[in-house]
Every structure is written in C-alpha cells, then in structure tokens.
Short mmCIF file of C-alpha atoms and ligand atoms in Angstrom, two decimals:
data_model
loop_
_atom_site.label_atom_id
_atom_site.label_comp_id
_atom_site.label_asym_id
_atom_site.label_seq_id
_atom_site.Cartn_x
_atom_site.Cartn_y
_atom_site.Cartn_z
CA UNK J 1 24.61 -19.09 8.76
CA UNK J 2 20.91 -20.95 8.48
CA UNK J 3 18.23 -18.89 9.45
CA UNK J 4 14.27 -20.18 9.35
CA UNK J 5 11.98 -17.25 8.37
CA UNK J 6 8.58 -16.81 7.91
CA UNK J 7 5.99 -14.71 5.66
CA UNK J 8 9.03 -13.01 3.47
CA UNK J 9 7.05 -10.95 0.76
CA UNK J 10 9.95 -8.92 -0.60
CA UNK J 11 13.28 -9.38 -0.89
CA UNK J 12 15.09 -6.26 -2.36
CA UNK J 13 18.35 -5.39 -3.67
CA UNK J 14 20.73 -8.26 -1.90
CA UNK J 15 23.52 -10.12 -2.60
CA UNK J 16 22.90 -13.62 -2.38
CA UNK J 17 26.04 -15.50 -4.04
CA UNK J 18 25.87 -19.19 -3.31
CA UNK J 19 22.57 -18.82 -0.98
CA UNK J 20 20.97 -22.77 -0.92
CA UNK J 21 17.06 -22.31 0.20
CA UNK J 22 15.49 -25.55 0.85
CA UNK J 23 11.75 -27.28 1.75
CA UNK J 24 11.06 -23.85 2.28
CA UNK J 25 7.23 -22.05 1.52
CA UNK J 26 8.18 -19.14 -0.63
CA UNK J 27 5.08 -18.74 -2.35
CA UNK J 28 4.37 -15.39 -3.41
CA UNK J 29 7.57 -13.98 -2.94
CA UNK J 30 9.04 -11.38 -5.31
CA UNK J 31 12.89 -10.93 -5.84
CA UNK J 32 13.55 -7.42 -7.01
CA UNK J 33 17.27 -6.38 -8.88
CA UNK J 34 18.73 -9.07 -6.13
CA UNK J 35 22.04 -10.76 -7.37
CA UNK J 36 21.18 -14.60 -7.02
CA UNK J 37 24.30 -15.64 -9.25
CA UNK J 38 24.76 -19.23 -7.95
CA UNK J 39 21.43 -19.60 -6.13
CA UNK J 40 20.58 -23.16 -4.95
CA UNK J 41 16.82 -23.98 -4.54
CA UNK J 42 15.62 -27.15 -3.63
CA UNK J 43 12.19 -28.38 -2.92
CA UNK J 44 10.33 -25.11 -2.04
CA UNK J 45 6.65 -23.70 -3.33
CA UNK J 46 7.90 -20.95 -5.80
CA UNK J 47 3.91 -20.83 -6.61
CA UNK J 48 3.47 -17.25 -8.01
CA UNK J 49 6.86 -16.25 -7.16
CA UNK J 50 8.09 -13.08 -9.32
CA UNK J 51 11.58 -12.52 -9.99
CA UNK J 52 12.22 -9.41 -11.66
CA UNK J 53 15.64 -7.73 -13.08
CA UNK J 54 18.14 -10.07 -11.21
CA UNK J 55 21.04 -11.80 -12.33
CA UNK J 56 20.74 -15.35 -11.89
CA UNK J 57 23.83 -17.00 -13.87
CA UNK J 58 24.71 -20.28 -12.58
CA UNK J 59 21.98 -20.51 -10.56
CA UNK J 60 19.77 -23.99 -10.17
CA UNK J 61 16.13 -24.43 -9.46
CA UNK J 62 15.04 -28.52 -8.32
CA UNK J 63 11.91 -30.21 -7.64
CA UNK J 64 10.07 -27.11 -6.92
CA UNK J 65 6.79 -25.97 -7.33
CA UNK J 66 6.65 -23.20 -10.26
CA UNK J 67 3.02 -22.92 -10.72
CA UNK J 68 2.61 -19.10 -11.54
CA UNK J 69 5.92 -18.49 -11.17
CA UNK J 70 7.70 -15.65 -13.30
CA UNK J 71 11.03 -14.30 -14.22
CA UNK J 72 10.83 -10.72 -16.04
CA UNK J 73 7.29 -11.42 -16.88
CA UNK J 74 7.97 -15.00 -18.55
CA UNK J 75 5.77 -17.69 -16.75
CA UNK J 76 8.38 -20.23 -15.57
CA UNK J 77 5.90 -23.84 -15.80
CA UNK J 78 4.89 -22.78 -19.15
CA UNK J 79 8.40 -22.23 -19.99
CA UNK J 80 8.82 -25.26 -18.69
CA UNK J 81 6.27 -27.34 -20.25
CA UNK J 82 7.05 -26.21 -23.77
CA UNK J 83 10.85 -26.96 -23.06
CA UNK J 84 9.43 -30.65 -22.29
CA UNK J 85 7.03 -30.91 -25.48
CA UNK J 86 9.60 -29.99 -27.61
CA UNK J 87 13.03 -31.27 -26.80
CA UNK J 88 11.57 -34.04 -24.84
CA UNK J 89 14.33 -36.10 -25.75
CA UNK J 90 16.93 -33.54 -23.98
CA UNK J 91 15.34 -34.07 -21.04
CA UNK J 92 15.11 -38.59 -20.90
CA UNK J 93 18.18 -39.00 -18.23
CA UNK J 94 19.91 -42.05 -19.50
CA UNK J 95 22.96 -43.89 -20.06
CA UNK J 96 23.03 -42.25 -23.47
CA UNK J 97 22.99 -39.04 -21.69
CA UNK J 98 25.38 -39.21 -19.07
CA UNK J 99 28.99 -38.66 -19.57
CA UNK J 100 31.11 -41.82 -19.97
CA UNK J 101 34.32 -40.79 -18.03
CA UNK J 102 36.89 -43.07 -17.98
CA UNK J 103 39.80 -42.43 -15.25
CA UNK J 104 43.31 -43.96 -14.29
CA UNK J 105 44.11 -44.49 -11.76
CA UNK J 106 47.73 -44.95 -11.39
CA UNK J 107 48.28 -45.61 -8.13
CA UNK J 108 51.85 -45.08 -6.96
CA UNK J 109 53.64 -45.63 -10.34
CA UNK J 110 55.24 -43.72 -12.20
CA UNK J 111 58.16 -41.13 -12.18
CA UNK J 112 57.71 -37.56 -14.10
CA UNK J 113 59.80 -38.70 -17.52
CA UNK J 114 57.55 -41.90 -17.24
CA UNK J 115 54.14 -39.98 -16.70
CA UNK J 116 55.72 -37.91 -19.10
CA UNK J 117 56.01 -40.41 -21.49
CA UNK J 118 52.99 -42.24 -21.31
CA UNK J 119 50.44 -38.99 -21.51
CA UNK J 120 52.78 -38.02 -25.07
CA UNK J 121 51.64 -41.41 -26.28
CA UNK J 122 47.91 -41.05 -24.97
CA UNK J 123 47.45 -37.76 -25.80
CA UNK J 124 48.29 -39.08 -29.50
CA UNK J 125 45.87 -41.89 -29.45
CA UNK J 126 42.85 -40.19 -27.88
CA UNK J 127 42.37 -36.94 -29.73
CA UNK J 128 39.58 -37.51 -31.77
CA UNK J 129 37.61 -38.77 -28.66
CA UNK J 130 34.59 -36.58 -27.88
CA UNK J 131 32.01 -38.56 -26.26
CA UNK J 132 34.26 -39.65 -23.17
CA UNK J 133 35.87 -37.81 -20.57
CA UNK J 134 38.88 -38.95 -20.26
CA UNK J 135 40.85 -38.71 -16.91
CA UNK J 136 44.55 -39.58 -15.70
CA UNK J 137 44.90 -39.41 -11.51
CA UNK J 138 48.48 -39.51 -11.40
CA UNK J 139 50.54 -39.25 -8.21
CA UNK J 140 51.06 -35.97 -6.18
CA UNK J 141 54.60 -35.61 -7.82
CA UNK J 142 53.14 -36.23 -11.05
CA UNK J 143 50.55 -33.41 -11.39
CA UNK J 144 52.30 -30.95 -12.68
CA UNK J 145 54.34 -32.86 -15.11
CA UNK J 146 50.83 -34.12 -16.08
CA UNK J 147 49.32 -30.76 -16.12
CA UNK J 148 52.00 -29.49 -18.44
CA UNK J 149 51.37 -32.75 -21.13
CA UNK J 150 48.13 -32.78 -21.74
CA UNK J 151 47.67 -28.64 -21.93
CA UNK J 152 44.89 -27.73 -24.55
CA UNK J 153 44.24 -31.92 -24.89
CA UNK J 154 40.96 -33.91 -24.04
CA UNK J 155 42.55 -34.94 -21.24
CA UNK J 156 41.70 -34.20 -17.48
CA UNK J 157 43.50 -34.41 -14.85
CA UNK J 158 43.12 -35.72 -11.33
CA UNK J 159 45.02 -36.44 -7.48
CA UNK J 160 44.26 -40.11 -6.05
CA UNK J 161 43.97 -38.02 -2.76
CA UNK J 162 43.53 -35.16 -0.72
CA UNK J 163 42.84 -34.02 3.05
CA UNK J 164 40.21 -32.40 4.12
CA UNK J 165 41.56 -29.72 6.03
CA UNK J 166 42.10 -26.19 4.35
CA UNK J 167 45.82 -26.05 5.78
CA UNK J 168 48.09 -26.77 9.01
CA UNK J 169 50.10 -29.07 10.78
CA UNK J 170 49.33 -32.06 9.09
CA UNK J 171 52.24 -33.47 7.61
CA UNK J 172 52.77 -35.42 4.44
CA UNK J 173 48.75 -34.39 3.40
CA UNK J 174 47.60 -32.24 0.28
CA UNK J 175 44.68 -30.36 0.80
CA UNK J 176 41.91 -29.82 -2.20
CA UNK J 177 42.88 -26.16 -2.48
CA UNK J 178 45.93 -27.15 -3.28
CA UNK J 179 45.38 -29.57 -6.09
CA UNK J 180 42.40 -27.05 -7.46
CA UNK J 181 44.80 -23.77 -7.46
CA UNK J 182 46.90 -26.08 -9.78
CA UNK J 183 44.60 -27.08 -12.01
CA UNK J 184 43.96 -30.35 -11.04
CA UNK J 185 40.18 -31.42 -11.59
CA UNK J 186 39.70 -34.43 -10.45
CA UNK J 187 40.46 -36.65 -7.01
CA UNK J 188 39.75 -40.18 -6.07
CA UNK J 189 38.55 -40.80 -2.61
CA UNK J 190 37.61 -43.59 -0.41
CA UNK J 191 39.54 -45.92 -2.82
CA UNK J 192 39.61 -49.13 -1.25
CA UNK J 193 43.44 -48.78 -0.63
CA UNK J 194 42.96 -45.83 1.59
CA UNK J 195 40.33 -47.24 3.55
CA UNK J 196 42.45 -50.50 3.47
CA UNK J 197 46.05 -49.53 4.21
CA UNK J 198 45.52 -46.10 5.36
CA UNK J 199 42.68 -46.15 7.99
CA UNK J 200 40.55 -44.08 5.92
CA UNK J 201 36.58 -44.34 6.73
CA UNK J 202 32.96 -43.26 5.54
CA UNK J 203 33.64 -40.55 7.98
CA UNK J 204 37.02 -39.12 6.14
CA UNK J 205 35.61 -39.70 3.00
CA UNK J 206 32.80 -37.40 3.82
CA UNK J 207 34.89 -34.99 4.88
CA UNK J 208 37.20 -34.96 1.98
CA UNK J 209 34.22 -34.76 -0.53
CA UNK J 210 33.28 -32.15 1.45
CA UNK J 211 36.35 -30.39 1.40
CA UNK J 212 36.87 -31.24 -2.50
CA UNK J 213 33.75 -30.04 -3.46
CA UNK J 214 34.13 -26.61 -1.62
CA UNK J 215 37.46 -26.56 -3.42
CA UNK J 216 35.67 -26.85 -6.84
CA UNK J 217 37.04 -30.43 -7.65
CA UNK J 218 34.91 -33.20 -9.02
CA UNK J 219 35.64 -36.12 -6.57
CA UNK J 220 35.49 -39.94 -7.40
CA UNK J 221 34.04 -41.62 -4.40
CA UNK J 222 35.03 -44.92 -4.33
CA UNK J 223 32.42 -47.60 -2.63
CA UNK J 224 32.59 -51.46 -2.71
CA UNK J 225 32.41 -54.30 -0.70
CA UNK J 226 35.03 -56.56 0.57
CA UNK J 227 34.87 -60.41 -0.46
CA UNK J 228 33.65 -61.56 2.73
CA UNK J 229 30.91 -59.30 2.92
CA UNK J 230 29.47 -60.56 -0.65
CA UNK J 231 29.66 -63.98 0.31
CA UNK J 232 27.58 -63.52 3.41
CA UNK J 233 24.97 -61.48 0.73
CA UNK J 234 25.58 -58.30 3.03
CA UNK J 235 26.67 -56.03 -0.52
CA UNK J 236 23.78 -54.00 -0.82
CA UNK J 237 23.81 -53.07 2.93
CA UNK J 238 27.41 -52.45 2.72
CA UNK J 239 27.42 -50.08 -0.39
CA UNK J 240 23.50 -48.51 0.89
CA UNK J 241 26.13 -47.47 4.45
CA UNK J 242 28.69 -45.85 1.83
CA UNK J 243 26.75 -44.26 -0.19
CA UNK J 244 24.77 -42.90 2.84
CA UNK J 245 27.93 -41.77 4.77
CA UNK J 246 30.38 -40.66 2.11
CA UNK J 247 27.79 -38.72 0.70
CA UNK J 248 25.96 -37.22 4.38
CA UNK J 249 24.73 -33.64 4.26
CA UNK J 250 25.84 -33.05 0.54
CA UNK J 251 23.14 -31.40 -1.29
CA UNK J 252 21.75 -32.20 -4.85
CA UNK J 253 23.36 -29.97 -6.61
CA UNK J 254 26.81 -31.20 -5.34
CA UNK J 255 26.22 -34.56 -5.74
CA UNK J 256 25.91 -33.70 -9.39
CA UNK J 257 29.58 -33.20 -9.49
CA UNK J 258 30.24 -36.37 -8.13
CA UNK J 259 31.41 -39.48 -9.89
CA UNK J 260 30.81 -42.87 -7.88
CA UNK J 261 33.09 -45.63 -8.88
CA UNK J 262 31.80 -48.83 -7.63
CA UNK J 263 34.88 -51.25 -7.04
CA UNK J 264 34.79 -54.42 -5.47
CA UNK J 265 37.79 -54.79 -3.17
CA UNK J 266 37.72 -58.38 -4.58
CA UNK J 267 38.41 -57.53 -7.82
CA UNK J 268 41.01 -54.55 -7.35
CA UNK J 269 44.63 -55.84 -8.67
CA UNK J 270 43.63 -59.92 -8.19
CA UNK J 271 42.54 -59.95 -12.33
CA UNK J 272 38.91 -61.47 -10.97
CA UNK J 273 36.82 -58.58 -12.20
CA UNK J 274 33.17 -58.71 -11.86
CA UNK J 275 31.35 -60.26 -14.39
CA UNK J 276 29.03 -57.55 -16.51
CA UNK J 277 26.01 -58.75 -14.37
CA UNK J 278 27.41 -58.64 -11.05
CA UNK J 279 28.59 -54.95 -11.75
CA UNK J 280 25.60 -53.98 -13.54
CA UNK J 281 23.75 -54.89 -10.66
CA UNK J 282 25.17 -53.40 -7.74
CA UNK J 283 25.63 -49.98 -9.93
CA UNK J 284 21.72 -50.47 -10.26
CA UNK J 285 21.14 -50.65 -6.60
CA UNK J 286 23.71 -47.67 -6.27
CA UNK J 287 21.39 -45.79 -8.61
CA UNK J 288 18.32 -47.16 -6.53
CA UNK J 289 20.03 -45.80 -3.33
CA UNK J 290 20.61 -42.35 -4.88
CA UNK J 291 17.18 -41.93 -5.68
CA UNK J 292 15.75 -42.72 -2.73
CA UNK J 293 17.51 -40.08 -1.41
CA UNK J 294 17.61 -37.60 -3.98
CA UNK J 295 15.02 -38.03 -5.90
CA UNK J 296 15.35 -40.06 -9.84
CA UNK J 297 16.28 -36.85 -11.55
CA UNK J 298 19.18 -36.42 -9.77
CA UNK J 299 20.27 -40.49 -9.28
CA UNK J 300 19.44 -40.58 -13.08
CA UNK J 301 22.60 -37.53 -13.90
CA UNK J 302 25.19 -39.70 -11.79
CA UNK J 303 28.26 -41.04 -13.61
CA UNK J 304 28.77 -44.83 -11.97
CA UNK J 305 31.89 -46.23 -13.28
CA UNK J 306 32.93 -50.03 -12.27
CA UNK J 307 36.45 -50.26 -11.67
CA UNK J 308 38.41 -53.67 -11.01
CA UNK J 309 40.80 -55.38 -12.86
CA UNK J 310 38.94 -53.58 -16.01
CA UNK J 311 41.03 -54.36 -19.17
CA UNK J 312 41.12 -53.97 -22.79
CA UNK J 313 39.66 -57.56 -22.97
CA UNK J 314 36.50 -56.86 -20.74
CA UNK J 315 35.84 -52.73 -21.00
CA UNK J 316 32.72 -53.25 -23.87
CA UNK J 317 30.99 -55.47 -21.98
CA UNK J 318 31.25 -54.04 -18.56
CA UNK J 319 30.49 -50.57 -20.14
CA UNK J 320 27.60 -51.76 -23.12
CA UNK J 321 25.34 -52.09 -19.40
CA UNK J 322 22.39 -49.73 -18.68
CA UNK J 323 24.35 -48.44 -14.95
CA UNK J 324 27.75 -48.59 -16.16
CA UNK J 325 28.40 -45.34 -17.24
CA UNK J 326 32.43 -45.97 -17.55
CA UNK J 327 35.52 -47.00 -15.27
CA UNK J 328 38.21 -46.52 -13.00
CA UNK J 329 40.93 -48.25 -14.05
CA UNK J 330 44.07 -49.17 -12.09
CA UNK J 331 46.98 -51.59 -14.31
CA UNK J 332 45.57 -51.13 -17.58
CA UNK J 333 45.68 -47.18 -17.27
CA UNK J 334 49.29 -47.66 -17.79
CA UNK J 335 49.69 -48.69 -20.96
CA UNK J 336 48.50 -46.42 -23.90
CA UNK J 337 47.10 -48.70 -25.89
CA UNK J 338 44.84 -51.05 -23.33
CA UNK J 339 43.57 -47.50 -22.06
CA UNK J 340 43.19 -46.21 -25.63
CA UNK J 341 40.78 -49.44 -26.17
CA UNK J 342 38.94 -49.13 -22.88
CA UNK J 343 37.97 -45.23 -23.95
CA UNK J 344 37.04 -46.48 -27.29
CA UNK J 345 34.93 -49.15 -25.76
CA UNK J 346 33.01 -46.78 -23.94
CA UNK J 347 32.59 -44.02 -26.72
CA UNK J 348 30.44 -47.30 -28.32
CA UNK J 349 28.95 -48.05 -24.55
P1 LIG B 401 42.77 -52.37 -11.14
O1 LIG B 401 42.54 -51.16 -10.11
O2 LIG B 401 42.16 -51.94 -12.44
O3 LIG B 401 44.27 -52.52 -11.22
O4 LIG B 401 42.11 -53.56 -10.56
C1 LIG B 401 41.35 -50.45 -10.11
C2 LIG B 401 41.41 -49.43 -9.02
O5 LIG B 401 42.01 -49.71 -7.97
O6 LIG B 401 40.87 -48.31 -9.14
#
C-alpha cells in the first residue's frame, strides 16, 4: 500500500516492519514505543525528528537530513559526526572495503558424486580464506548435494537461475522461495546464456531480481555487451539500458544486496577475456551509472565482478583494478586448483 500524507506530528505505538518512507518531509516528527524493526528511509528531512523507546534493529537511515534529530535523547548528526572524525577510515567506500566475492559458475556440468567431489577438494584448499566470499552456483540438481558439502565451510552457495513467480503452472521453473527455503544464497541472473538461448530480457531479469530479493537471496545480475555492439562503440549505452532495466524500481537498500557481474558475451567460453583495461573500464562506467542513480555512497558498496574466460593465468590482474571487485567464473570454477588460485588472487586484489 503507498499512501502520501501530510503534517504527521505523532506517530504512536505501530507496527511498522519493513515500512520504506522516501523524499518525504518528516521534519519534526516524533516516533513514540513504535516497532520500526526493518525501517527503510531514504532521502527525507528527519530535521528535529525524535524517536523515543522503539525498536529499530535492522533498520537503515540514507541520505537524509538529521539536523536535530534524536533517538532516546542522543542527537543523531552529532552522533554522526563524531563516528566520521574518528573512524574516518571505516567510512572511505573503496575497493579495499568491498567484499571480493568470487563465484562459479558451473553452468550445466556436473553430476552430484562430481559436485560432490570437487567441493571435498575446494573446501580443503580454501579454508583459511577470510577476505573473499567465496561462491559455487551449481546446477538445480546439485544444490543440495552442494548444500550438504560445504556445511559449516566458507563456502556459499548459489542457483544459476530462478523464476520470478512465487508458484504455479509453470513447468520446468524454480522459483526463489524455493532455492532460499533450502538454503541456497545466491542466484545468477541475466547471464548472457539466458538472455541468449533462453529468451530471457531486461524485463525478466527485473522481475527475477525482484522476486530474488523478496525471497532474501543475493542475486548476481549479469550485464554485458555483445561483440557487435562494442565494435560499433555502443557498450556504454548498452550496459547504461541494463543496468537501468534489470535494476528498475529497486530501492537502495536492495541494491546493496546485489552483485553485478559485468561479462562480455565476447569473452564468455571463446578464451578472449578482456584485457584488465577494457574490464576496468566498463566496471567504472557501471559504477558511474550506479551513482547517478543512487547516489556515490551506495554505487561505492557495489561488488562488480568481471567474468569471462577468467583463469588462473589472468585473475591478479583483472582483480589488482580499482572497479574489479572479483569474478564470475565459468570453466575454471571446475577445477580446484585454477579456482583455488583465482580466490587467492583476489584475497591480494
Ligand atoms: P567462462 O564463463 O569463465 O567460462 O568464460 C563465465 C561465465 O559465463 O559466467
């Protein structure tokens, strides 16, 4: 339900689980024993707001205006300032602050022993990692085999699909309840091969990070142009188009769970990756494109991997650039050791 209200001066005693308030004027408002718990406010005058005696666990306050603003007496800007002053280096969004994930992506390989197999020898190899996330999207009939193997590990795991309806009569799909009630929490979408072979489009995509996101799944969005587009220079307005659609009507604070993997269709499975610069580059203008629309903050939190034909040989200096904040990686993510060494690369990235 959205509702457009004016002049609120109290708000008493509610229950406001998951309520997202945006550009709104709320200056002056006070917000008495309410339970905010997951409260999303974006871009509103708090000015002189007073919150008093509510529980507000989990909830998330952006580009606002605090000025006089307080919460059980505590002046929120001043907070806020001192926060800055003194952990100022907390707070400088960069690559050295964003997580590193590197994902497989197996495509349609693998049978359970196999997946079975290979996460035993992964798991083995990658323990002591800590500065990477590390995730393995592994078929549909794989996921719970994979589950199962990497139980208590540093080892995610994630679908290479899902629908974006809740349930019904659509055959042969998997919707993101599903994958979540299993466990699962990752999926890739929009991968070039779905939009290729599949019919997939911006459209779908949107809805199925849509539908992940409500499902509590971090998606990887997949963008990238095709060869022909980059040789008649069109990249940047092809990948501006993605990122605009795939990511239409999703709010800040979702986006934030978002991973964008930024794979040239050119360089998916042909061995011609993208050299360092090429890939830096176009995950720059993604980042450019985010915060235009976001704001910097929030284009500055974004994990941008680069995935195509990313190897052992090439992972350091695809990952040691300033946008490249990890991969998605299709062949070599099936042998243990080449994956071991493109983690490892990006733990020094
Ligand atoms: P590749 O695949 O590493 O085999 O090129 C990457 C991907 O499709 O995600």
């Amino acid at each position: 339900m959205n509702i457009k209200c004016e002049n609120i001066t109290l708000i008493s005693e509610c229950s406001s689980n998951d309520l997202h308030i945006e550009r709104s004027g709320l200056q002056n408002a006070a917000f008495s024993e309410n339970d905010m718990r997951g409260i999303v406010i974006e871009q509103c005058n708090l000015s002189n707001n007073c919150v008093r005696h509510s529980d507000l666990t989990g909830a998330c306050i952006e580009s606002c205006k605090l000025d006089g603003m307080t919460i059980d007496g505590i002046n929120v800007q001043q907070m806020m300032d001192f926060y800055k002053n003194n952990f100022k280096e907390n707070l400088t969004m960069n690559k050295a602050t964003r997580k590193a994930i590197i994902a497989g992506n197996w495509k349609m390989n693998k049978t359970r022993p196999e997946a079975k197999a290979l996460l035993d020898e992964l798991k083995g190899m990658v323990a002591d990692i800590k500065t990477v996330e590390i995730v393995a999207c592994v078929p549909f009939t794989n996921l719970e085999t994979a589950l199962a193997a990497t139980e208590g590990t540093n080892i995610k795991i994630g679908a290479e699909n899902c629908h974006f309806e809740k349930s019904g009569a659509f055959t042969g799909e998997i919707s993101a309840d599903m994958l979540a009630e299993m466990g699962v929490e990752y999926v890739v979408l929009g991968h070039s091969e779905r939009r290729q072979y599949f019919a997939e489009t911006d459209e779908t995509v949107n809805k199925r990070t849509k539908a992940a996101l409500a499902a509590g799944l971090k998606p990887i969005v997949c963008v990238g142009e095709l060869l022909w587009e980059r040789e008649c220079n069109i990249t940047e307005e092809v990948i501006a188009r993605q990122i605009k659609l795939d990511f239409f009507g999703i709010k800040a604070a979702d986006l934030k769970k978002c991973v964008i993997a930024y794979e040239p269709v050119w360089a998916i499975g042909t061995g011609k990756t993208a050299t360092a610069d090429q890939a830096e580059e176009v995950c720059a203008f993604i980042r450019a494109t985010l915060a235009k629309l976001y704001g910097a903050d929030v284009a500055e939190a974004i994990t941008i991997q680069y995935g195509g034909s990313m190897n052992a040989a090439n992972a350091a200096e695809l990952v040691s650039k300033k946008n490249v904040d990890g991969g998605l990686i299709g062949g070599a993510s099936l042998k243990a050791a080449d994956f071991t060494t493109i983690i490892k690369a990006a733990e020094n990235g």
